[in-house]
Coordinates of C-alpha atoms and ligand atoms in Angstrom, one line a residue:
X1 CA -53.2 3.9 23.7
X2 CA -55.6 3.7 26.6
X3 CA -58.5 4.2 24.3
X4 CA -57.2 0.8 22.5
X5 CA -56.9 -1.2 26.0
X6 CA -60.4 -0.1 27.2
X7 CA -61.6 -0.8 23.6
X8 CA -60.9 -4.8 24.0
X9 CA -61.6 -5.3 27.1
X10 CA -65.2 -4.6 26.0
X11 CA -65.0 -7.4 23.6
X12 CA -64.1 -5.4 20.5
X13 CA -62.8 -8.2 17.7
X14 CA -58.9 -9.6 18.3
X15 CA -57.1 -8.2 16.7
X16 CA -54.4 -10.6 16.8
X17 CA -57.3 -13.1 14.7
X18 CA -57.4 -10.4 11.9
X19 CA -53.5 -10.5 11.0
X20 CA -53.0 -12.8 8.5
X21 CA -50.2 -15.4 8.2
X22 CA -47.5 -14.9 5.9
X23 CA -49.7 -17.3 3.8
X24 CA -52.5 -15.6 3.3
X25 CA -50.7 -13.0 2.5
X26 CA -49.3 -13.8 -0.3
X27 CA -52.4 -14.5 -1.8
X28 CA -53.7 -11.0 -1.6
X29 CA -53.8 -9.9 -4.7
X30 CA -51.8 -6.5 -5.0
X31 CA -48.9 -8.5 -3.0
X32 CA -49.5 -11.5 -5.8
X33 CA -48.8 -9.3 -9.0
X34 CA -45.4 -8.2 -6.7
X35 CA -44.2 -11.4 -6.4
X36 CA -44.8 -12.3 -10.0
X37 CA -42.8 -9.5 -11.0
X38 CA -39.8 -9.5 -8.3
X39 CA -38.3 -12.9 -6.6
X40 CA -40.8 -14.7 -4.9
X41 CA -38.4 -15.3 -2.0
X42 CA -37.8 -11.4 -1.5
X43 CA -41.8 -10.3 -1.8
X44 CA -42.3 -13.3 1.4
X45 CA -39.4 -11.7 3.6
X46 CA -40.9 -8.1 3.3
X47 CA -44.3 -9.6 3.8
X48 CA -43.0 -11.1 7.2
X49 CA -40.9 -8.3 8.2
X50 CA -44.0 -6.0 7.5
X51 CA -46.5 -8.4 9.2
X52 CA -44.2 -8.9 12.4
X53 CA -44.3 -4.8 12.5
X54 CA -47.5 -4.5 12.8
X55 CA -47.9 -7.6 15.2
X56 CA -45.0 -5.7 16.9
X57 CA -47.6 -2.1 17.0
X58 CA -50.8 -4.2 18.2
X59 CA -48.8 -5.5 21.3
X60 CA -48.0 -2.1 22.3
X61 CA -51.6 -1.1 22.0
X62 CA -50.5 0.8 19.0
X63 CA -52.8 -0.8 16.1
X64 CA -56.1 -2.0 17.2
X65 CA -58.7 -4.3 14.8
X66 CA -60.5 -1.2 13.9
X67 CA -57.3 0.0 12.6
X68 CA -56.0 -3.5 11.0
X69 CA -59.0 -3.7 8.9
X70 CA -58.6 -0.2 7.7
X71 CA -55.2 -1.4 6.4
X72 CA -56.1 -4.7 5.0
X73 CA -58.7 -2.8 3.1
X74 CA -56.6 -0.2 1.5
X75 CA -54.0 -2.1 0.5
X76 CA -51.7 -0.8 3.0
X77 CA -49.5 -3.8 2.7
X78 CA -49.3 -3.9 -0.9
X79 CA -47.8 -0.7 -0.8
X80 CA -45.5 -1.4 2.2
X81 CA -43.7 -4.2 0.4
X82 CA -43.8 -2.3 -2.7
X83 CA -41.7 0.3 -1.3
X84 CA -39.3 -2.6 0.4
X85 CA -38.9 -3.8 -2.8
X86 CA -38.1 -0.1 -3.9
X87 CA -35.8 0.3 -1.9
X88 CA -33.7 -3.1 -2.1
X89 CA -33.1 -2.1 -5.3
X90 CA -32.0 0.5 -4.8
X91 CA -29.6 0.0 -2.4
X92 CA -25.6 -0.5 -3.1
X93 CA -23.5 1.3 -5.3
X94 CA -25.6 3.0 -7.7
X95 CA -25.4 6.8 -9.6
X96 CA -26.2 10.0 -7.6
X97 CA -26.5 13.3 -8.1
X98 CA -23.8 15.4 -5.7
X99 CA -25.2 18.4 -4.9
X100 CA -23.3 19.0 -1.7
X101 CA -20.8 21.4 -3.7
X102 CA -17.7 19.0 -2.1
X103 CA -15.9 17.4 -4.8
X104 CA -14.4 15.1 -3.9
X105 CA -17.0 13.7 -1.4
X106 CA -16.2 10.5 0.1
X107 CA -19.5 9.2 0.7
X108 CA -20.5 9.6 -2.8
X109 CA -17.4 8.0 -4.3
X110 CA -14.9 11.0 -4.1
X111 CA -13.9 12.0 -8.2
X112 CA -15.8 10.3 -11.2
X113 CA -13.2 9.6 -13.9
X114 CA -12.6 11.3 -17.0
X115 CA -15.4 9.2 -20.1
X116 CA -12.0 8.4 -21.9
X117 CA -10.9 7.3 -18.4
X118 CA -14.0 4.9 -18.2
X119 CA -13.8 3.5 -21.3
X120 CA -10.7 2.2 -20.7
X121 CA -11.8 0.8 -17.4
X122 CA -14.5 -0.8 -19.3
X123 CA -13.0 -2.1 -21.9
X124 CA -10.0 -3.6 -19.3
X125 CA -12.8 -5.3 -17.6
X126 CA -14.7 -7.1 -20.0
X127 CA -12.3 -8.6 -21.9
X128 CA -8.4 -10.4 -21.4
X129 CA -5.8 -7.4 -21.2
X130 CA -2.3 -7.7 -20.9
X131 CA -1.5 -7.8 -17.8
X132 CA 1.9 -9.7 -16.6
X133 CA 3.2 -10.3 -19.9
X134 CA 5.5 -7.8 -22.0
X135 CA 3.5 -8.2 -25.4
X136 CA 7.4 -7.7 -27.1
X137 CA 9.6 -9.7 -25.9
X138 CA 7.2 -12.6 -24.5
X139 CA 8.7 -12.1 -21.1
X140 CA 6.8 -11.8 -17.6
X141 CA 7.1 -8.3 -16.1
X142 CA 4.9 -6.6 -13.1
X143 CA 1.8 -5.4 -13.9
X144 CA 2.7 -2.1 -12.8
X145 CA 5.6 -1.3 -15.0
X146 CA 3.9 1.5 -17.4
X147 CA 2.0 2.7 -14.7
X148 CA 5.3 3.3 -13.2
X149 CA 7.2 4.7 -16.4
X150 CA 4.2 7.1 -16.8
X151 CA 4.3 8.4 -12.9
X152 CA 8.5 8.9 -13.4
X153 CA 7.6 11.2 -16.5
X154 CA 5.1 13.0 -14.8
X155 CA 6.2 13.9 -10.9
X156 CA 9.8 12.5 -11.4
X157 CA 11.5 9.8 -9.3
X158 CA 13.0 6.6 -10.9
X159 CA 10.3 4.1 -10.2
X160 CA 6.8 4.2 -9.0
X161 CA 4.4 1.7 -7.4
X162 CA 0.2 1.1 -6.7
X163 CA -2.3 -0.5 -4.2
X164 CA -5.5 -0.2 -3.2
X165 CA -5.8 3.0 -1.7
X166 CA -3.7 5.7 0.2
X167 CA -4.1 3.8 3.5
X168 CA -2.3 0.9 2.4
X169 CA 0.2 2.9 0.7
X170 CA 1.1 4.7 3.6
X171 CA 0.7 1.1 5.6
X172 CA 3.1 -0.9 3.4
X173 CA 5.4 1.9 3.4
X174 CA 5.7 1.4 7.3
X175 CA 5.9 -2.3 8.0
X176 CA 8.5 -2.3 4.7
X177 CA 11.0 0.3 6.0
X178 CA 10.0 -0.2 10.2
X179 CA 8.6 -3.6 11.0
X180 CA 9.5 -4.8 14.3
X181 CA 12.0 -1.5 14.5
X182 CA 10.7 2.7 14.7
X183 CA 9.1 5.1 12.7
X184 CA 10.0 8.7 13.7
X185 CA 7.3 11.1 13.1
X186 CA 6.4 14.5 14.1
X187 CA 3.5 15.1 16.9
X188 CA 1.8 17.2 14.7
X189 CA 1.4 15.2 12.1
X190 CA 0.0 12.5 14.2
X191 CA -3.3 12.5 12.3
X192 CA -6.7 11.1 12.0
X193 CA -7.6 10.9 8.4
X194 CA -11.4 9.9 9.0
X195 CA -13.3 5.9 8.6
X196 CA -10.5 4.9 11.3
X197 CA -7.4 5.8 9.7
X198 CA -5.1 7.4 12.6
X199 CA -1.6 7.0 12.2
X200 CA -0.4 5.8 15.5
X201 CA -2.8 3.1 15.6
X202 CA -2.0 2.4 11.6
X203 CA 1.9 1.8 13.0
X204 CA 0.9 -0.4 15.8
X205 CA -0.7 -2.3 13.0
X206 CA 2.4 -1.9 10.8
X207 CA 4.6 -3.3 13.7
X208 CA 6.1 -0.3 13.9
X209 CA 7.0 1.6 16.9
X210 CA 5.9 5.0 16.9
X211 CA 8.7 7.6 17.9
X212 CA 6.8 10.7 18.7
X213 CA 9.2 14.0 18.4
X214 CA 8.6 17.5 18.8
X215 CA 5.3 19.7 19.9
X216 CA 1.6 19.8 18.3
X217 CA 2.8 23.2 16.7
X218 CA 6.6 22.8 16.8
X219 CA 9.2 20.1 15.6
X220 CA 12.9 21.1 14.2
X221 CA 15.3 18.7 12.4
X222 CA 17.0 18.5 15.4
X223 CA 14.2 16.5 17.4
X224 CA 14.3 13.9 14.5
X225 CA 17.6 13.6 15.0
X226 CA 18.1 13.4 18.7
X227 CA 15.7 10.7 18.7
X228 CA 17.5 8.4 15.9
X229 CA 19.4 5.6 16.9
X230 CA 20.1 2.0 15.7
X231 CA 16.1 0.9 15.6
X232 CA 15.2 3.7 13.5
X233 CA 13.7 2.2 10.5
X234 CA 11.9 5.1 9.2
X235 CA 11.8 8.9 9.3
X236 CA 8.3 9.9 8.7
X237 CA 6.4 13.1 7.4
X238 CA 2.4 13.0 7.3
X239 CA 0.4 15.6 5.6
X240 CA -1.7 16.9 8.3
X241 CA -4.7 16.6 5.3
X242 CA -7.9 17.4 6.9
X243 CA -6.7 20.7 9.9
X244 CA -4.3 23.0 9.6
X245 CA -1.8 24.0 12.6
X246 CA -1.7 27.6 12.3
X247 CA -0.2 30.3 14.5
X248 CA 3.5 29.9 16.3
X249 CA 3.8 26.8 14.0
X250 CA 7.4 25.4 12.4
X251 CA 7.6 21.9 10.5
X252 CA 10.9 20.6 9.4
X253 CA 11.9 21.0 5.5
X254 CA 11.7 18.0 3.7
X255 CA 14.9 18.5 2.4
X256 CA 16.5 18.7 5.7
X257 CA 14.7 15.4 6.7
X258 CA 16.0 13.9 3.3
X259 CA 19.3 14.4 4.1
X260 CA 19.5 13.6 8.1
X261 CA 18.1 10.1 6.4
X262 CA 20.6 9.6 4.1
X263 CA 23.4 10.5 6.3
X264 CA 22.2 8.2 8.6
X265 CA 21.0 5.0 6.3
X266 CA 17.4 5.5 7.3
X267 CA 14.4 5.6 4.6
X268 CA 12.4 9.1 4.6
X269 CA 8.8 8.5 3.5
X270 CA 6.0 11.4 3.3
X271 CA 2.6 10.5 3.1
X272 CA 1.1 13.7 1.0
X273 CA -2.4 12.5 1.3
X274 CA -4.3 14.5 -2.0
X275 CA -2.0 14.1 -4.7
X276 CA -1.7 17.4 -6.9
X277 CA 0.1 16.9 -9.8
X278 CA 0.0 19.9 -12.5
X279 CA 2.1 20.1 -14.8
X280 CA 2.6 23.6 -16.8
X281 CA 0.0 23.5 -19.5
X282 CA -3.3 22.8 -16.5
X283 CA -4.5 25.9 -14.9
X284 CA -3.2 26.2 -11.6
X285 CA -5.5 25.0 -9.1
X286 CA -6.4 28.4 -6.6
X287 CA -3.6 29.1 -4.1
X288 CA -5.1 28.9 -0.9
X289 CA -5.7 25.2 -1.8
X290 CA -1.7 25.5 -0.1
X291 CA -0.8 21.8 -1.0
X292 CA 2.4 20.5 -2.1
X293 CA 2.5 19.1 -5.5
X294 CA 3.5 15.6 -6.3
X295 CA 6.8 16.7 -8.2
X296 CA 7.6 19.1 -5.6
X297 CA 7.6 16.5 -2.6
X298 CA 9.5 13.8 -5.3
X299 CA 11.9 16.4 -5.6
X300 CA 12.9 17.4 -1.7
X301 CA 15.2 13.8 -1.9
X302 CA 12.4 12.1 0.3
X303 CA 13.0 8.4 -0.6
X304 CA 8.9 7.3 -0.8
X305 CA 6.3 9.9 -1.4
X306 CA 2.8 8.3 -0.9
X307 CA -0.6 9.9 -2.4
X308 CA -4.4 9.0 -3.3
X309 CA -5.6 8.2 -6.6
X310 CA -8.6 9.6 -6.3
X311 CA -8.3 12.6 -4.5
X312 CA -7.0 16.0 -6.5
X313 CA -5.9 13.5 -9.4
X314 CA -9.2 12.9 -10.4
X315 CA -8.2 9.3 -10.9
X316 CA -10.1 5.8 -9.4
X317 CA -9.6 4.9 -6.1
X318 CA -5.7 3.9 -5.4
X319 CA -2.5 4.0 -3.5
X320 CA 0.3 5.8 -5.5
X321 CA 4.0 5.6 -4.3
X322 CA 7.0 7.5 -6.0
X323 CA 10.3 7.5 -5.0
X324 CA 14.1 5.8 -5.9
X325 CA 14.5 2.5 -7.5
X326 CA 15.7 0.7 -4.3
X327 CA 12.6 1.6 -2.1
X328 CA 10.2 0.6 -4.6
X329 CA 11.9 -2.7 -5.0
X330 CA 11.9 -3.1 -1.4
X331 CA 8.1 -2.4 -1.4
X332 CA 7.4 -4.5 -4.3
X333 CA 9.1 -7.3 -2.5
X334 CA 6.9 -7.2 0.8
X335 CA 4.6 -10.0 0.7
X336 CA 2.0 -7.9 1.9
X337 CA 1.9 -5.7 -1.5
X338 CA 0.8 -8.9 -3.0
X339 CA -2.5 -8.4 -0.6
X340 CA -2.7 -4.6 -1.5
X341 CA -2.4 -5.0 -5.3
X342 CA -4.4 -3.3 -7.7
X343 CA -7.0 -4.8 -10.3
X344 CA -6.4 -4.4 -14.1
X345 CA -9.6 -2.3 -14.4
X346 CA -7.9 0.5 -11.6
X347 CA -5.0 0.1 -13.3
X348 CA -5.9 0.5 -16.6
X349 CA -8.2 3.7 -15.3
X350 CA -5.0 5.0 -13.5
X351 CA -2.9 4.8 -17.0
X352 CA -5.6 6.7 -18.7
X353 CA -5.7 9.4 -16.6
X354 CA -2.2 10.1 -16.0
X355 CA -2.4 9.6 -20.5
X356 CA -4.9 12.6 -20.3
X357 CA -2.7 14.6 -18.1
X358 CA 0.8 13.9 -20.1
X359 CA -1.0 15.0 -23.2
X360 CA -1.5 18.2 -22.0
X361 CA -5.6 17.3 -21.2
X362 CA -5.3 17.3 -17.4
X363 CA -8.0 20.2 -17.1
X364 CA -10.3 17.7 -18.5
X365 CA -10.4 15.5 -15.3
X366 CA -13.6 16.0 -14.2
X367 CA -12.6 16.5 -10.3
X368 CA -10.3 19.3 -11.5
X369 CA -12.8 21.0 -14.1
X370 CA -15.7 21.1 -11.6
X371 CA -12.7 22.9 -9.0
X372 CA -12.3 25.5 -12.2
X373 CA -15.9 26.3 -12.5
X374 CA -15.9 30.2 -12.2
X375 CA -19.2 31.7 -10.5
X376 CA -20.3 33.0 -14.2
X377 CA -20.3 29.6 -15.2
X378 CA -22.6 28.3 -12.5
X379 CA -25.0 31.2 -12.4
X380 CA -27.0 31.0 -15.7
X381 CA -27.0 26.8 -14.6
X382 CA -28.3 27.8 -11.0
X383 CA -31.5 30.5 -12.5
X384 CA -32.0 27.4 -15.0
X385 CA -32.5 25.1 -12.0
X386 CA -34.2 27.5 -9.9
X387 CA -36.7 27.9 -12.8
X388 CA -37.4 25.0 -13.4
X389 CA -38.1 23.8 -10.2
X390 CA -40.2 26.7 -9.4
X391 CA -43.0 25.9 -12.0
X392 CA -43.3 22.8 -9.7
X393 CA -46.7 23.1 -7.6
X394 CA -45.0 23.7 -3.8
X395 CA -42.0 24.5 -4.9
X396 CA -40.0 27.8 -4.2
X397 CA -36.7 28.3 -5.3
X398 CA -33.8 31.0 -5.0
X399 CA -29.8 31.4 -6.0
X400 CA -27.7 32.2 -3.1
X401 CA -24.5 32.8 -3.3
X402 CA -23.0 29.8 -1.9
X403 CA -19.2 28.6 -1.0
X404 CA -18.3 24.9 -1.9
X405 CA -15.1 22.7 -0.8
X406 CA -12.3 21.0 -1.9
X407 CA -13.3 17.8 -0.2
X408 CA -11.8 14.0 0.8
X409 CA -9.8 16.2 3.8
X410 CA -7.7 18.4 0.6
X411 CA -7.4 21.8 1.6
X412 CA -9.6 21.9 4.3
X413 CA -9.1 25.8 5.6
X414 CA -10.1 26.5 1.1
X415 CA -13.4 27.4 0.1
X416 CA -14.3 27.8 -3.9
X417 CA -16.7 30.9 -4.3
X418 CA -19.8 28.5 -5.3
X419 CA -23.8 29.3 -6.3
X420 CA -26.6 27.1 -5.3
X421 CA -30.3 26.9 -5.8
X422 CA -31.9 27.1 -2.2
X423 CA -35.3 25.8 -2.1
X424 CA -38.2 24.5 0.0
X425 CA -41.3 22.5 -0.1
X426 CA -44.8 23.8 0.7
X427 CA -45.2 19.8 2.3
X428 CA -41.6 18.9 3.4
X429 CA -39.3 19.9 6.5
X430 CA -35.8 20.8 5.1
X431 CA -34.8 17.3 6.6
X432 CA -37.7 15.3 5.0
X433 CA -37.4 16.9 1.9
X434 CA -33.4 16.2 2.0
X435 CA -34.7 12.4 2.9
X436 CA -37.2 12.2 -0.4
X437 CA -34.9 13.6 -2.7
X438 CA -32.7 10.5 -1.4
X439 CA -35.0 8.0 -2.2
X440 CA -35.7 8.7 -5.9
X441 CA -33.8 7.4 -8.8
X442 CA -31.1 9.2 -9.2
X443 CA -31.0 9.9 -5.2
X444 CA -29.8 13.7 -4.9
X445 CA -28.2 15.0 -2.3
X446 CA -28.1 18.1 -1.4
X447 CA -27.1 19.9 2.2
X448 CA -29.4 21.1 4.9
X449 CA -28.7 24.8 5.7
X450 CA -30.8 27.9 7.5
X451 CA -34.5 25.1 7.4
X452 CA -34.1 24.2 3.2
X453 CA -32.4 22.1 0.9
X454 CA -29.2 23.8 -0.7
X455 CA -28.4 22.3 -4.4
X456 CA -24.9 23.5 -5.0
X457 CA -24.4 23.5 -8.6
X458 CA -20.3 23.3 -8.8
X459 CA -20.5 19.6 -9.0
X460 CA -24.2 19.7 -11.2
X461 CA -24.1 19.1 -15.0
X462 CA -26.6 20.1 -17.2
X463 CA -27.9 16.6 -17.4
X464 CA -27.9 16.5 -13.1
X465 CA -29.8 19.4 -13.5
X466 CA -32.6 17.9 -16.2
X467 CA -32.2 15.0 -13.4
X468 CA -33.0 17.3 -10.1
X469 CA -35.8 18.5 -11.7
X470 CA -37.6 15.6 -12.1
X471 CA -36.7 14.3 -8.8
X472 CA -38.8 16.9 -7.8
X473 CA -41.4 16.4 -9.9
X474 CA -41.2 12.8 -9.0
X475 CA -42.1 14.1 -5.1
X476 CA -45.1 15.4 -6.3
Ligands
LIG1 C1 -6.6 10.8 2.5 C2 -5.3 10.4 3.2 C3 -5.0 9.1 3.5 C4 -5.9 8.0 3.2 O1 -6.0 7.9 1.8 P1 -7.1 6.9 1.1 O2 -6.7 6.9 -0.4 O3 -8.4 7.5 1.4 O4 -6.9 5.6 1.7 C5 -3.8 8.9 4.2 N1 -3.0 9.9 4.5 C6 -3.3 11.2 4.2 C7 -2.3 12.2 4.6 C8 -4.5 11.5 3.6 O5 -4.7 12.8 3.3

């Protein structure tokens, strides 16, 4: 940097003179062809942005004329904006390839749906659909009402309901049965779900008064009921999703907080968070997953059982609520559901799936098939992958045994025996090779672990694999 300073005080060129203007710019040839081929607008803003950078480096004494010529010569510019433009396009909600070895990974869009389940989806969204109407008898009906049928056939209950997401399930459920009156819930079930979802500040929200009862590792029936009194609106039960309580632990049973409601008037909701439903002909998911089932919490008398669509369903993102015919009305009537509603092209994706599963296809569900994946199944994949990627020039690759997850805070003590492709890069860190294999098309994403890149190949299909490979070679 000193070098630079001493360098113009000697009289060496300005190089302040030698930046062009935006202007000029854009008259440089490489940059021309760009803006002939993307938006004109776009290829001026990166030219600015770029240009501002480097004015940015030369007042620092970072970039002297020597070095601005250099750049201007070989076509430095050209290539920054080029890889701007890469990059805006690339940006937003477009295909990855999940090689984490979480499932349901929440930066990556949790569980991709079922092709049947897509197809519907699709064909809901570019075209009218019956929506509000009943097709029969000509009259209006909710938009909801097979959705509901289906969710009564499959986990029981009389009625079901669906928003947006879990969150607003669990939110609606509150300000329905509690606004302006208490909530009673358990302090250990006080939880944080993760983006900002913690229940106490959720109630506030709700304008619900939290009633806190019990210890972090202890609450008895008997707390719930010593705290109820006329403005209880609500005894609560919150999966405690993403930690488990273990040790000198006691939670109350469901069916005991069913009944204290009942006795006393008061709604019993339990927000169950992942959502298993199984139903006899799916392989059971492994036990030390250790969550209740949809039917199982319907059936402990709980008036409003709350899940995620796209959790252990396998389904699109959503809000599903079970329970008796009078609490779904009452939810249904809040003028907030209207706010929290779902779109025909979740609902129609949410029918399908819960199709799949009533016809006896619920091992198809992609979430749940890739949870099924058996370590024979994945080692042949992995030695494929590793190959592959090995006849790359600075490529080594091995399979390590590997453990993968659940995900989306289900089951967050289980591990599924996994296998993964560990590998390196003769010119890459583990973090900048993790940071390339981001940038190409697909973007794969792995997960940094002992200085590589770990590709766990639980949630890879053959095609991801084909699709790894020449992200790699696409480094090169
Ligand atoms: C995941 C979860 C939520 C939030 O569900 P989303 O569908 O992500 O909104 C709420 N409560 C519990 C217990 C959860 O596990």
């Amino acid at each position: 940097m000193s070098a630079d300073r001493t360098d113009s005080s000697k009289g060496a060129p300005n190089p302040y003179r030698l930046l062009p203007s935006v202007d000029e710019a854009l008259r440089i040839e490489g940059v021309q062809a760009l803006a002939a081929e993307a938006r004109h607008d776009l290829v001026a803003s990166f030219v600015q942005t770029m240009l501002e950078s480097w004015r940015g480096e030369i007042k620092r004494g970072e970039l002297d004329a020597k070095g601005l010529e250099e750049r201007l010569a070989n076509g430095a510019l050209v290539q920054a904006v080029e890889r701007l433009l890469h990059e805006e396009r690339g940006r937003g909600v477009v295909r990855a390839i999940n090689a984490t070895g979480v499932v349901l990974h929440t930066g990556l869009g949790r569980s991709p749906v079922h092709p049947e389940v897509a197809e519907a989806m699709r064909r809901a969204a570019e075209s009218y659909c019956v929506l509000e109407v009943d097709r029969f008898s000509g009259q209006r009906n909710q938009r909801d009402d097979r959705l509901s049928e289906l969710m009564r056939r499959l986990v029981g209950g009389e009625a079901g309901i669906a928003v947006n997401n879990n969150a607003g399930a669990a939110f609606l459920t509150m300000n329905t049965f509690a606004a302006g009156r208490e909530a009673i819930v358990s302090r250990g079930e006080l939880v944080e779900i993760g983006g900002s979802f913690r229940v106490p500040d959720v109630m506030a929200r709700a304008n619900v008064r939290l009633v806190e009862v019990g210890s972090t590792n202890r609450t008895r029936i008997a707390d719930y009921e010593r705290a109820m009194g006329p403005e209880s609106g609500l005894l609560m039960k919150v999966h405690t999703s993403n930690f488990r309580v273990v040790g000198f632990t006691e939670e109350v049973d469901p069916a005991d907080m069913a009944r204290l409601g009942r006795e006393h008037g008061v709604t019993t909701a339990w927000d169950l968070g992942s959502g298993l439903i199984e139903t006899e002909d799916m392989v059971p998911l492994p036990e030390n997953l250790d969550e209740t089932d949809v039917r199982t919490a319907v059936a402990s008398g709980i008036d409003v059982v709350t899940f995620s669509g796209d959790k252990l369903l396998g389904a699109p993102q959503a809000g599903l609520i079970v329970g008796e015919n009078a609490a779904i009305a009452a939810l249904r009537k809040n003028p907030i559901y209207r706010a929290l509603r779902l779109d025909k092209v979740t609902l129609a994706g949410l029918e399908a799936t819960l199709e799949l599963v009533l016809a006896g296809r619920g091992d198809e569900i992609p979430a749940r098939a890739m949870m099924h994946r058996g370590v024979s199944e994945l080692t042949p994949l992995a030695h494929d992958l590793a190959r592959s990627l090995t006849a790359l020039a600075g490529v080594t690759a091995a399979v390590e045994p590997s453990r993968a997850q659940p995900g989306s805070g289900s089951a967050p003590t289980a591990f599924l025996e996994s296998v993964a492709v560990r590998v390196e890069h003769e010119r890459y860190s583990a973090e900048a090779l993790g940071l390339a294999l981001r940038a190409v098309d697909p973007p794969v994403f792995g997960r940094i672990q002992d200085d590589a890149v770990w590709l766990d190949v639980r949630t890879v299909s053959n095609s991801d694999a084909a699709g790894i490979a020449q992200a790699f070679a696409a480094l090169a």
